[in-house]
PDB file of N, CA and C in Angstrom:
ATOM      1  N   MET K   1       0.950  -1.230  -0.055  1.00 56.00           N
ATOM      2  CA  MET K   1      -0.001   0.028   0.035  1.00 56.00           C
ATOM      3  C   MET K   1       1.007   1.172  -0.043  1.00 56.00           C
ATOM      4  N   SER K   2       0.923   1.865  -0.987  1.00 69.00           N
ATOM      5  CA  SER K   2       1.660   3.047  -1.177  1.00 69.00           C
ATOM      6  C   SER K   2       1.199   4.318  -0.270  1.00 69.00           C
ATOM      7  N   ASP K   3       0.009   4.192   0.107  1.00 72.00           N
ATOM      8  CA  ASP K   3      -0.498   5.063   1.274  1.00 72.00           C
ATOM      9  C   ASP K   3       0.278   5.048   2.557  1.00 72.00           C
ATOM     10  N   ALA K   4       0.669   3.712   2.914  1.00 67.00           N
ATOM     11  CA  ALA K   4       1.203   3.301   4.078  1.00 67.00           C
ATOM     12  C   ALA K   4       2.862   3.392   3.883  1.00 67.00           C
ATOM     13  N   GLY K   5       3.362   3.567   2.643  1.00 70.00           N
ATOM     14  CA  GLY K   5       4.873   3.477   2.409  1.00 70.00           C
ATOM     15  C   GLY K   5       5.127   2.023   2.443  1.00 70.00           C
ATOM     16  N   THR K   6       4.401   1.129   2.208  1.00 66.00           N
ATOM     17  CA  THR K   6       4.924  -0.230   2.093  1.00 66.00           C
ATOM     18  C   THR K   6       4.655  -0.768   0.788  1.00 66.00           C
ATOM     19  N   SER K   7       5.295  -2.198   0.748  1.00 70.00           N
ATOM     20  CA  SER K   7       4.896  -2.787  -0.404  1.00 70.00           C
ATOM     21  C   SER K   7       5.256  -4.185   0.041  1.00 70.00           C
ATOM     22  N   GLY K   8       4.574  -5.245  -0.810  1.00 68.00           N
ATOM     23  CA  GLY K   8       4.797  -6.681  -0.399  1.00 68.00           C
ATOM     24  C   GLY K   8       4.734  -7.629  -1.552  1.00 68.00           C
ATOM     25  N   ALA K   9       5.299  -8.822  -1.391  1.00 72.00           N
ATOM     26  CA  ALA K   9       5.589  -9.574  -2.431  1.00 72.00           C
ATOM     27  C   ALA K   9       4.332 -10.961  -2.374  1.00 72.00           C
ATOM     28  N   VAL K  10       3.654 -10.995  -1.357  1.00 73.00           N
ATOM     29  CA  VAL K  10       2.614 -11.814  -1.158  1.00 73.00           C
ATOM     30  C   VAL K  10       1.291 -11.313  -1.192  1.00 73.00           C
ATOM     31  N   GLY K  11       0.329 -11.862  -1.681  1.00 74.00           N
ATOM     32  CA  GLY K  11      -0.962 -11.523  -1.891  1.00 74.00           C
ATOM     33  C   GLY K  11      -1.231 -10.207  -3.039  1.00 74.00           C
ATOM     34  N   PRO K  12      -2.458  -9.782  -3.264  1.00 74.00           N
ATOM     35  CA  PRO K  12      -2.917  -9.013  -4.067  1.00 74.00           C
ATOM     36  C   PRO K  12      -2.242  -7.453  -3.843  1.00 74.00           C
ATOM     37  N   ASN K  13      -2.068  -6.700  -4.933  1.00 74.00           N
ATOM     38  CA  ASN K  13      -1.774  -5.259  -4.720  1.00 74.00           C
ATOM     39  C   ASN K  13      -3.020  -4.638  -4.117  1.00 74.00           C
ATOM     40  N   LEU K  14      -2.953  -4.177  -2.829  1.00 77.00           N
ATOM     41  CA  LEU K  14      -4.137  -3.394  -2.341  1.00 77.00           C
ATOM     42  C   LEU K  14      -4.154  -2.165  -2.915  1.00 77.00           C
ATOM     43  N   ASP K  15      -3.451  -1.633  -3.436  1.00 75.00           N
ATOM     44  CA  ASP K  15      -3.647  -0.163  -3.969  1.00 75.00           C
ATOM     45  C   ASP K  15      -4.482  -0.354  -5.344  1.00 75.00           C
ATOM     46  N   ASP K  16      -4.682  -1.659  -5.772  1.00 77.00           N
ATOM     47  CA  ASP K  16      -5.519  -1.617  -6.980  1.00 77.00           C
ATOM     48  C   ASP K  16      -6.935  -2.549  -6.762  1.00 77.00           C
ATOM     49  N   THR K  17      -7.157  -2.715  -5.288  1.00 82.00           N
ATOM     50  CA  THR K  17      -8.445  -3.431  -4.940  1.00 82.00           C
ATOM     51  C   THR K  17      -9.762  -2.701  -5.415  1.00 82.00           C
ATOM     52  N   LYS K  18     -10.788  -3.515  -5.824  1.00 85.00           N
ATOM     53  CA  LYS K  18     -12.046  -2.786  -6.124  1.00 85.00           C
ATOM     54  C   LYS K  18     -13.149  -3.535  -4.923  1.00 85.00           C
ATOM     55  N   MET K  19     -12.318  -3.984  -3.910  1.00 88.00           N
ATOM     56  CA  MET K  19     -13.436  -4.517  -3.045  1.00 88.00           C
ATOM     57  C   MET K  19     -13.735  -3.398  -2.082  1.00 88.00           C
ATOM     58  N   THR K  20     -15.180  -3.655  -1.643  1.00 93.00           N
ATOM     59  CA  THR K  20     -15.663  -2.595  -0.456  1.00 93.00           C
ATOM     60  C   THR K  20     -15.036  -2.938   0.751  1.00 93.00           C
ATOM     61  N   ALA K  21     -15.323  -1.940   1.702  1.00 95.00           N
ATOM     62  CA  ALA K  21     -14.889  -2.116   3.124  1.00 95.00           C
ATOM     63  C   ALA K  21     -15.537  -3.143   3.751  1.00 95.00           C
ATOM     64  N   ASP K  22     -16.568  -3.575   3.362  1.00 97.00           N
ATOM     65  CA  ASP K  22     -17.328  -4.886   4.088  1.00 97.00           C
ATOM     66  C   ASP K  22     -16.708  -5.958   3.434  1.00 97.00           C
ATOM     67  N   GLU K  23     -16.328  -6.050   2.227  1.00 93.00           N
ATOM     68  CA  GLU K  23     -15.743  -7.302   1.744  1.00 93.00           C
ATOM     69  C   GLU K  23     -14.300  -7.487   2.199  1.00 93.00           C
ATOM     70  N   ILE K  24     -13.525  -6.343   2.350  1.00 92.00           N
ATOM     71  CA  ILE K  24     -12.381  -6.512   2.877  1.00 92.00           C
ATOM     72  C   ILE K  24     -12.360  -6.889   4.417  1.00 92.00           C
ATOM     73  N   GLU K  25     -13.332  -6.493   5.075  1.00 96.00           N
ATOM     74  CA  GLU K  25     -13.548  -6.970   6.469  1.00 96.00           C
ATOM     75  C   GLU K  25     -13.867  -8.353   6.584  1.00 96.00           C
ATOM     76  N   GLN K  26     -14.577  -8.905   5.892  1.00 95.00           N
ATOM     77  CA  GLN K  26     -14.854 -10.073   5.809  1.00 95.00           C
ATOM     78  C   GLN K  26     -13.527 -10.941   5.344  1.00 95.00           C
ATOM     79  N   GLN K  27     -12.693 -10.584   4.618  1.00 93.00           N
ATOM     80  CA  GLN K  27     -11.466 -11.295   4.078  1.00 93.00           C
ATOM     81  C   GLN K  27     -10.574 -11.198   5.318  1.00 93.00           C
ATOM     82  N   ILE K  28     -10.575 -10.307   6.190  1.00 94.00           N
ATOM     83  CA  ILE K  28      -9.717  -9.989   7.482  1.00 94.00           C
ATOM     84  C   ILE K  28     -10.057 -11.150   8.363  1.00 94.00           C
ATOM     85  N   ILE K  29     -11.477 -11.150   8.677  1.00 96.00           N
ATOM     86  CA  ILE K  29     -11.869 -12.215   9.509  1.00 96.00           C
ATOM     87  C   ILE K  29     -11.906 -13.456   9.152  1.00 96.00           C
ATOM     88  N   ASN K  30     -12.059 -13.844   7.966  1.00 96.00           N
ATOM     89  CA  ASN K  30     -12.122 -15.368   7.421  1.00 96.00           C
ATOM     90  C   ASN K  30     -10.902 -15.779   6.874  1.00 96.00           C
ATOM     91  N   GLY K  31     -10.071 -14.857   6.610  1.00 94.00           N
ATOM     92  CA  GLY K  31      -8.830 -15.261   5.916  1.00 94.00           C
ATOM     93  C   GLY K  31      -9.087 -15.527   4.473  1.00 94.00           C
ATOM     94  N   GLY K  32      -7.992 -16.083   3.721  1.00 86.00           N
ATOM     95  CA  GLY K  32      -8.162 -16.586   2.368  1.00 86.00           C
ATOM     96  C   GLY K  32      -6.682 -16.545   1.810  1.00 86.00           C
ATOM     97  N   GLY K  33      -6.492 -17.540   0.865  1.00 85.00           N
ATOM     98  CA  GLY K  33      -5.016 -17.813   0.222  1.00 85.00           C
ATOM     99  C   GLY K  33      -4.136 -17.905   1.350  1.00 85.00           C
ATOM    100  N   ALA K  34      -2.996 -16.916   1.452  1.00 86.00           N
ATOM    101  CA  ALA K  34      -1.843 -17.194   2.242  1.00 86.00           C
ATOM    102  C   ALA K  34      -2.239 -16.418   3.630  1.00 86.00           C
ATOM    103  N   MET K  35      -3.596 -15.679   3.587  1.00 89.00           N
ATOM    104  CA  MET K  35      -3.849 -14.919   4.834  1.00 89.00           C
ATOM    105  C   MET K  35      -4.598 -15.894   5.974  1.00 89.00           C
ATOM    106  N   PRO K  36      -4.127 -15.959   7.040  1.00 94.00           N
ATOM    107  CA  PRO K  36      -4.975 -16.763   8.047  1.00 94.00           C
ATOM    108  C   PRO K  36      -6.206 -16.197   8.719  1.00 94.00           C
ATOM    109  N   PRO K  37      -7.308 -16.719   8.927  1.00 96.00           N
ATOM    110  CA  PRO K  37      -8.381 -15.914   9.580  1.00 96.00           C
ATOM    111  C   PRO K  37      -8.092 -15.607  11.098  1.00 96.00           C
ATOM    112  N   GLY K  38      -9.008 -14.462  11.234  1.00 93.00           N
ATOM    113  CA  GLY K  38      -8.809 -14.119  12.650  1.00 93.00           C
ATOM    114  C   GLY K  38      -7.731 -13.299  13.129  1.00 93.00           C
ATOM    115  N   LEU K  39      -6.989 -12.812  12.120  1.00 92.00           N
ATOM    116  CA  LEU K  39      -5.996 -11.826  12.545  1.00 92.00           C
ATOM    117  C   LEU K  39      -6.449 -10.631  13.413  1.00 92.00           C
ATOM    118  N   LEU K  40      -7.561 -10.194  13.016  1.00 96.00           N
ATOM    119  CA  LEU K  40      -8.242  -8.811  13.917  1.00 96.00           C
ATOM    120  C   LEU K  40      -9.745  -9.254  13.668  1.00 96.00           C
ATOM    121  N   GLN K  41     -10.477  -8.750  14.844  1.00 94.00           N
ATOM    122  CA  GLN K  41     -11.764  -8.934  15.048  1.00 94.00           C
ATOM    123  C   GLN K  41     -12.359  -7.602  15.390  1.00 94.00           C
ATOM    124  N   GLY K  42     -13.874  -7.472  15.294  1.00 96.00           N
ATOM    125  CA  GLY K  42     -14.492  -6.325  15.600  1.00 96.00           C
ATOM    126  C   GLY K  42     -14.147  -5.110  15.025  1.00 96.00           C
ATOM    127  N   GLU K  43     -14.056  -4.113  16.215  1.00 98.00           N
ATOM    128  CA  GLU K  43     -13.735  -2.825  15.588  1.00 98.00           C
ATOM    129  C   GLU K  43     -12.351  -2.699  14.851  1.00 98.00           C
ATOM    130  N   ASP K  44     -11.320  -3.397  15.193  1.00 98.00           N
ATOM    131  CA  ASP K  44     -10.090  -3.456  14.692  1.00 98.00           C
ATOM    132  C   ASP K  44     -10.139  -3.732  13.181  1.00 98.00           C
ATOM    133  N   ALA K  45     -11.003  -5.010  12.910  1.00 97.00           N
ATOM    134  CA  ALA K  45     -10.978  -5.402  11.600  1.00 97.00           C
ATOM    135  C   ALA K  45     -11.654  -4.401  10.711  1.00 97.00           C
ATOM    136  N   LYS K  46     -12.808  -3.719  11.207  1.00 97.00           N
ATOM    137  CA  LYS K  46     -13.482  -2.676  10.595  1.00 97.00           C
ATOM    138  C   LYS K  46     -12.787  -1.390  10.383  1.00 97.00           C
ATOM    139  N   SER K  47     -11.837  -0.851  11.250  1.00 97.00           N
ATOM    140  CA  SER K  47     -11.129   0.086  10.970  1.00 97.00           C
ATOM    141  C   SER K  47     -10.056  -0.128  10.011  1.00 97.00           C
ATOM    142  N   VAL K  48      -9.307  -1.419  10.061  1.00 95.00           N
ATOM    143  CA  VAL K  48      -8.476  -1.652   8.856  1.00 95.00           C
ATOM    144  C   VAL K  48      -8.935  -1.819   7.646  1.00 95.00           C
ATOM    145  N   ALA K  49     -10.311  -2.431   7.377  1.00 95.00           N
ATOM    146  CA  ALA K  49     -11.015  -2.418   6.136  1.00 95.00           C
ATOM    147  C   ALA K  49     -11.283  -1.086   5.567  1.00 95.00           C
ATOM    148  N   GLU K  50     -11.722  -0.268   6.480  1.00 95.00           N
ATOM    149  CA  GLU K  50     -12.147   1.089   5.938  1.00 95.00           C
ATOM    150  C   GLU K  50     -10.936   1.954   5.528  1.00 95.00           C
ATOM    151  N   TYR K  51      -9.580   1.911   6.168  1.00 92.00           N
ATOM    152  CA  TYR K  51      -8.607   2.321   5.725  1.00 92.00           C
ATOM    153  C   TYR K  51      -8.204   1.758   4.324  1.00 92.00           C
ATOM    154  N   VAL K  52      -8.144   0.472   4.267  1.00 89.00           N
ATOM    155  CA  VAL K  52      -7.751  -0.171   2.955  1.00 89.00           C
ATOM    156  C   VAL K  52      -8.454   0.319   1.730  1.00 89.00           C
ATOM    157  N   ALA K  53      -9.864   0.289   2.100  1.00 91.00           N
ATOM    158  CA  ALA K  53     -10.770   0.571   1.019  1.00 91.00           C
ATOM    159  C   ALA K  53     -10.628   2.117   0.638  1.00 91.00           C
ATOM    160  N   GLY K  54     -10.371   2.939   1.621  1.00 89.00           N
ATOM    161  CA  GLY K  54     -10.187   4.346   1.438  1.00 89.00           C
ATOM    162  C   GLY K  54      -9.002   4.612   0.672  1.00 89.00           C
ATOM    163  N   ALA K  55      -7.804   4.109   0.968  1.00 87.00           N
ATOM    164  CA  ALA K  55      -6.594   4.138   0.559  1.00 87.00           C
ATOM    165  C   ALA K  55      -6.581   3.771  -0.924  1.00 87.00           C
ATOM    166  N   ALA K  56      -7.135   2.760  -1.229  1.00 83.00           N
ATOM    167  CA  ALA K  56      -7.326   2.205  -2.518  1.00 83.00           C
ATOM    168  C   ALA K  56      -8.019   3.061  -3.446  1.00 83.00           C
ATOM    169  N   ALA K  57      -9.141   3.613  -2.897  1.00 72.00           N
ATOM    170  CA  ALA K  57      -9.819   4.628  -3.751  1.00 72.00           C
ATOM    171  C   ALA K  57      -9.229   5.928  -4.299  1.00 72.00           C
ATOM    172  N   GLN K  58      -8.062   6.278  -3.734  1.00 68.00           N
ATOM    173  CA  GLN K  58      -7.387   7.327  -4.126  1.00 68.00           C
ATOM    174  C   GLN K  58      -6.666   7.431  -5.274  1.00 68.00           C
TER     175      GLN K  58
END
C-alpha cells in the first residue's frame, strides 16, 4: 500500500483493489489464500478495512 509507504510480494496489490470495506473486513475475519483467519476482530477489523478501502480509492 503506497499510502502506508509499504509494498509486499505476497497477496494482491491492495492499491488496486475494487473490494468494498465490508468485503475487505470479511477477508480479514475469514482469511483466504496465504492470509490466516482471525488476525483482527470487531472494530479493529472494521477500522483496517475502512482504511484499506479508502486508500485504494485514491
